Coordinates of N, CA and C and ligand atoms in Angstrom, one line a residue:
M1 N 2.1 -25.7 -29.1 CA 1.1 -25.0 -28.3 C 1.8 -24.4 -27.0
V2 N 2.6 -25.3 -26.4 CA 3.3 -24.9 -25.1 C 4.3 -23.9 -25.5
A3 N 5.0 -24.1 -26.6 CA 6.0 -23.1 -27.1 C 5.4 -21.8 -27.3
L4 N 4.2 -21.7 -27.9 CA 3.5 -20.5 -28.2 C 3.2 -19.8 -26.9
L5 N 2.7 -20.5 -26.0 CA 2.3 -20.0 -24.7 C 3.5 -19.4 -24.0
T6 N 4.7 -20.1 -24.0 CA 5.9 -19.7 -23.4 C 6.3 -18.3 -24.0
K7 N 6.2 -18.3 -25.4 CA 6.6 -17.1 -26.1 C 5.8 -15.9 -25.7
T8 N 4.5 -16.2 -25.6 CA 3.5 -15.1 -25.3 C 3.8 -14.6 -23.9
L9 N 4.1 -15.5 -23.0 CA 4.5 -15.1 -21.6 C 5.7 -14.2 -21.5
L10 N 6.7 -14.7 -22.3 CA 8.0 -13.9 -22.4 C 7.7 -12.5 -22.9
V11 N 6.9 -12.4 -23.9 CA 6.6 -11.1 -24.5 C 5.9 -10.2 -23.5
L12 N 5.0 -10.8 -22.8 CA 4.2 -10.1 -21.7 C 5.2 -9.6 -20.6
L13 N 6.1 -10.5 -20.3 CA 7.0 -10.2 -19.2 C 7.9 -9.0 -19.6
L14 N 8.4 -9.0 -20.9 CA 9.2 -8.0 -21.5 C 8.5 -6.7 -21.5
L15 N 7.2 -6.7 -21.9 CA 6.4 -5.5 -22.0 C 6.2 -4.9 -20.7
S16 N 5.9 -5.7 -19.7 CA 5.7 -5.2 -18.3 C 7.0 -4.6 -17.8
T17 N 8.1 -5.2 -18.1 CA 9.4 -4.6 -17.6 C 9.6 -3.2 -18.3
I18 N 9.4 -3.2 -19.6 CA 9.5 -1.9 -20.3 C 8.6 -0.8 -19.7
H19 N 7.4 -1.3 -19.5 CA 6.4 -0.3 -19.0 C 6.8 0.3 -17.6
Q20 N 7.4 -0.6 -16.8 CA 7.8 -0.1 -15.5 C 9.0 0.9 -15.6
N21 N 9.9 0.6 -16.5 CA 11.1 1.4 -16.7 C 10.8 2.8 -17.3
T22 N 9.7 2.9 -18.1 CA 9.4 4.1 -18.8 C 8.6 5.0 -17.8
G23 N 8.2 4.5 -16.7 CA 7.5 5.3 -15.7 C 8.3 6.4 -15.2
G24 N 9.6 6.3 -15.2 CA 10.5 7.3 -14.7 C 10.7 7.2 -13.3
E25 N 9.7 7.2 -12.5 CA 9.9 7.1 -11.0 C 9.2 5.8 -10.6
F26 N 9.6 5.2 -9.5 CA 9.0 4.0 -9.0 C 7.8 4.4 -8.2
E27 N 6.8 3.6 -8.3 CA 5.6 3.8 -7.5 C 5.9 3.1 -6.2
Q28 N 5.6 3.8 -5.1 CA 5.8 3.2 -3.8 C 4.6 3.3 -2.9
W29 N 4.4 2.3 -2.1 CA 3.3 2.3 -1.2 C 3.9 2.1 0.2
C30 N 3.2 2.5 1.2 CA 3.6 2.3 2.6 C 2.7 1.3 3.3
V31 N 3.2 0.2 3.8 CA 2.4 -0.8 4.5 C 3.0 -1.2 5.8
A32 N 2.2 -2.0 6.6 CA 2.7 -2.5 7.9 C 3.8 -3.5 7.6
D33 N 4.9 -3.4 8.4 CA 6.0 -4.4 8.4 C 5.5 -5.7 9.0
E34 N 5.7 -6.8 8.3 CA 5.3 -8.1 8.8 C 5.8 -8.4 10.2
Q35 N 7.0 -7.8 10.5 CA 7.7 -8.1 11.8 C 7.0 -7.4 13.0
T36 N 6.2 -6.4 12.7 CA 5.7 -5.6 13.8 C 4.6 -6.3 14.5
P37 N 4.7 -6.4 15.9 CA 3.6 -7.0 16.6 C 2.3 -6.2 16.5
D38 N 1.2 -6.9 16.6 CA -0.1 -6.2 16.5 C -0.4 -5.1 17.4
D39 N 0.1 -5.2 18.7 CA -0.2 -4.1 19.6 C 0.5 -2.8 19.2
E40 N 1.7 -2.9 18.6 CA 2.4 -1.7 18.1 C 1.7 -1.2 16.8
L41 N 1.3 -2.1 16.0 CA 0.5 -1.7 14.8 C -0.7 -1.0 15.2
Q42 N -1.4 -1.5 16.2 CA -2.7 -0.9 16.6 C -2.4 0.6 17.1
M43 N -1.3 0.8 17.8 CA -1.0 2.1 18.3 C -0.7 3.1 17.1
A44 N 0.0 2.6 16.2 CA 0.4 3.4 15.0 C -0.8 3.7 14.2
L45 N -1.7 2.7 14.1 CA -3.0 2.8 13.3 C -3.8 3.9 14.0
D46 N -4.0 3.8 15.3 CA -4.8 4.8 16.0 C -4.2 6.2 15.8
W47 N -2.9 6.3 15.8 CA -2.3 7.6 15.6 C -2.6 8.1 14.2
A48 N -2.3 7.2 13.2 CA -2.5 7.6 11.8 C -3.9 8.1 11.5
C49 N -4.9 7.4 12.0 CA -6.3 7.7 11.7 C -6.8 8.9 12.6
G50 N -6.0 9.2 13.7 CA -6.4 10.3 14.6 C -5.6 11.5 14.2
R51 N -4.6 11.8 15.1 CA -3.8 13.0 14.9 C -3.0 13.0 13.6
G52 N -2.7 11.8 13.1 CA -2.0 11.8 11.8 C -2.7 12.3 10.6
G53 N -4.0 12.3 10.7 CA -4.9 12.9 9.7 C -5.1 12.0 8.4
A54 N -4.8 10.7 8.6 CA -5.1 9.8 7.4 C -6.6 9.6 7.3
N55 N -7.1 9.4 6.1 CA -8.5 9.2 5.8 C -8.8 7.7 5.9
C56 N -9.3 7.2 7.1 CA -9.5 5.8 7.3 C -10.9 5.3 7.1
S57 N -11.7 6.1 6.3 CA -13.1 5.7 6.1 C -13.2 4.4 5.3
S58 N -12.2 4.0 4.5 CA -12.3 2.8 3.7 C -12.1 1.5 4.5
I59 N -11.6 1.6 5.8 CA -11.4 0.4 6.6 C -12.5 0.3 7.7
Q60 N -13.5 1.1 7.6 CA -14.6 1.0 8.5 C -15.5 -0.1 8.0
P61 N -16.4 -0.7 8.9 CA -17.3 -1.8 8.5 C -18.1 -1.4 7.2
N62 N -18.3 -2.3 6.3 CA -19.1 -2.2 5.1 C -18.4 -1.3 4.1
Q63 N -17.1 -0.9 4.3 CA -16.4 -0.2 3.3 C -15.4 -1.1 2.6
P64 N -14.9 -0.7 1.4 CA -14.1 -1.7 0.6 C -12.9 -2.3 1.2
C65 N -12.2 -1.6 2.1 CA -11.0 -2.2 2.7 C -11.2 -2.7 4.1
F66 N -12.4 -2.9 4.5 CA -12.7 -3.5 5.9 C -12.1 -4.9 6.0
N67 N -12.3 -5.7 4.9 CA -11.8 -7.0 4.8 C -10.5 -7.1 4.0
P68 N -9.5 -7.9 4.4 CA -9.5 -8.7 5.6 C -9.4 -7.8 6.9
N69 N -10.3 -8.2 7.9 CA -10.4 -7.4 9.1 C -9.3 -7.8 10.1
T70 N -8.1 -7.4 9.7 CA -6.9 -7.6 10.6 C -6.2 -6.3 10.9
V71 N -5.6 -6.3 12.0 CA -4.8 -5.0 12.4 C -3.8 -4.7 11.4
K72 N -3.1 -5.8 10.9 CA -2.1 -5.6 9.9 C -2.6 -5.0 8.6
D73 N -3.8 -5.4 8.1 CA -4.3 -4.9 6.9 C -4.8 -3.5 7.1
H74 N -5.5 -3.2 8.2 CA -6.0 -1.9 8.5 C -4.9 -0.9 8.7
A75 N -3.8 -1.4 9.4 CA -2.7 -0.5 9.6 C -2.0 -0.2 8.2
S76 N -1.9 -1.2 7.4 CA -1.3 -0.9 6.0 C -2.1 0.1 5.3
F77 N -3.4 0.0 5.3 CA -4.2 1.0 4.6 C -4.0 2.4 5.1
A78 N -4.0 2.5 6.5 CA -3.9 3.8 7.1 C -2.5 4.4 6.9
F79 N -1.5 3.5 7.0 CA -0.1 4.0 6.8 C 0.0 4.6 5.4
N80 N -0.5 3.8 4.4 CA -0.4 4.3 3.0 C -1.1 5.6 2.8
N81 N -2.3 5.7 3.3 CA -3.1 6.9 3.1 C -2.4 8.1 3.7
Y82 N -1.8 7.9 4.9 CA -1.1 9.0 5.5 C 0.1 9.3 4.7
F83 N 0.9 8.3 4.3 CA 2.1 8.5 3.5 C 1.8 9.3 2.2
Q84 N 0.8 8.8 1.5 CA 0.5 9.4 0.2 C 0.0 10.9 0.4
S85 N -0.7 11.1 1.4 CA -1.3 12.4 1.7 C -0.2 13.4 2.1
F86 N 0.8 13.0 2.8 CA 1.7 13.9 3.5 C 3.1 13.8 3.1
K87 N 3.5 12.8 2.1 CA 4.9 12.6 1.8 C 5.5 13.9 1.2
H88 N 4.7 14.7 0.5 CA 5.3 15.9 -0.1 C 5.4 17.0 1.0
Q89 N 5.0 16.8 2.2 CA 5.1 17.8 3.2 C 5.9 17.2 4.4
G90 N 6.8 16.3 4.1 CA 7.6 15.8 5.1 C 7.1 14.5 5.9
G91 N 5.9 14.0 5.5 CA 5.4 12.8 6.2 C 6.2 11.6 5.7
S92 N 6.6 10.8 6.6 CA 7.4 9.6 6.2 C 6.7 8.3 6.4
C93 N 7.2 7.2 5.8 CA 6.7 5.9 6.0 C 7.5 5.2 7.1
F94 N 7.3 5.6 8.3 CA 8.1 5.1 9.4 C 7.3 4.5 10.5
F95 N 6.5 5.3 11.2 CA 5.6 4.9 12.3 C 6.4 4.1 13.3
K96 N 7.5 4.7 13.8 CA 8.4 4.0 14.8 C 8.9 2.7 14.4
G97 N 9.1 2.5 13.1 CA 9.6 1.3 12.6 C 8.5 0.2 12.2
A98 N 7.2 0.6 12.4 CA 6.1 -0.3 12.2 C 5.8 -0.5 10.7
A99 N 6.3 0.5 9.9 CA 5.9 0.5 8.5 C 7.1 0.3 7.6
I100 N 6.8 -0.1 6.3 CA 7.8 -0.4 5.4 C 7.3 0.0 4.0
I101 N 8.3 0.4 3.1 CA 7.9 0.8 1.7 C 7.8 -0.5 0.9
T102 N 6.9 -0.5 0.0 CA 6.8 -1.6 -1.0 C 6.6 -1.1 -2.4
E103 N 7.1 -1.8 -3.4 CA 6.8 -1.3 -4.8 C 5.8 -2.2 -5.4
L104 N 5.1 -3.1 -4.6 CA 4.0 -3.9 -5.1 C 2.7 -3.3 -4.6
D105 N 1.9 -3.0 -5.6 CA 0.6 -2.3 -5.2 C -0.2 -3.3 -4.3
P106 N -0.5 -2.8 -3.1 CA -1.3 -3.7 -2.1 C -2.8 -3.7 -2.4
S107 N -3.3 -3.0 -3.4 CA -4.7 -3.0 -3.7 C -5.2 -4.4 -4.0
H108 N -6.4 -4.7 -3.6 CA -7.1 -6.0 -3.8 C -8.5 -5.8 -4.0
G109 N -9.1 -6.4 -5.1 CA -10.5 -6.3 -5.3 C -10.9 -4.8 -5.4
S110 N -12.0 -4.5 -4.7 CA -12.4 -3.1 -4.7 C -11.7 -2.2 -3.7
C111 N -10.7 -2.8 -3.0 CA -10.0 -2.0 -2.1 C -8.7 -1.4 -2.7
Q112 N -8.8 -0.1 -3.0 CA -7.7 0.6 -3.7 C -6.8 1.3 -2.7
Y113 N -5.5 1.0 -2.8 CA -4.5 1.7 -2.1 C -4.0 2.8 -3.0
E114 N -4.2 4.1 -2.6 CA -3.9 5.1 -3.5 C -2.4 5.3 -3.7
F115 N -2.0 5.8 -4.8 CA -0.6 6.2 -5.1 C -0.7 7.6 -5.6
I116 N -0.1 8.6 -5.0 CA 0.0 9.9 -5.5 C 1.4 10.2 -6.0
P117 N 1.5 10.6 -7.3 CA 2.9 10.8 -7.8 C 3.6 12.0 -7.1
Ligands
NAG201 C1 -12.1 9.7 2.5 O1 -12.0 8.7 1.6 C2 -13.3 8.3 1.1 C3 -13.2 7.1 0.2 O2 -12.1 7.2 -0.7 C4 -13.8 9.5 0.3 O3 -15.1 9.2 -0.3 C5 -13.9 10.7 1.2 O4 -14.3 11.9 0.4 C6 -12.6 11.0 1.8 N1 -12.7 12.1 2.8 C7 -11.9 13.1 2.9 C8 -12.2 14.1 4.0 O5 -11.0 13.3 2.1

């Protein structure tokens, strides 16, 4: 029983690896860097949702990405929205060093972080 389970897990692992590699390009999201202090994240967040032109409607109260209601989570959503929207027009995932690229989809529950190929 345990052996079967182990085998099944190995097959699943193998399949997911193959799936990733056939994608051709890596999917990347832009999120807040854990190292960045909240006050810097807040400034970058304000910029992204303001002049930056990110669509921050999902992090407003009663919207799917409002929770967890932290500066780090809200900044992550805004950074990613900005990056996905503008990466093909020179927009970068930088925000004065407050942001970082990840290959792990940050989506959770009904909160979807978009990825645009
Ligand atoms: C902003 O995002 C929300 C939620 O995804 C969407 O319903 C809305 O149409 C978007 N607004 C604009 C201006 O793109």
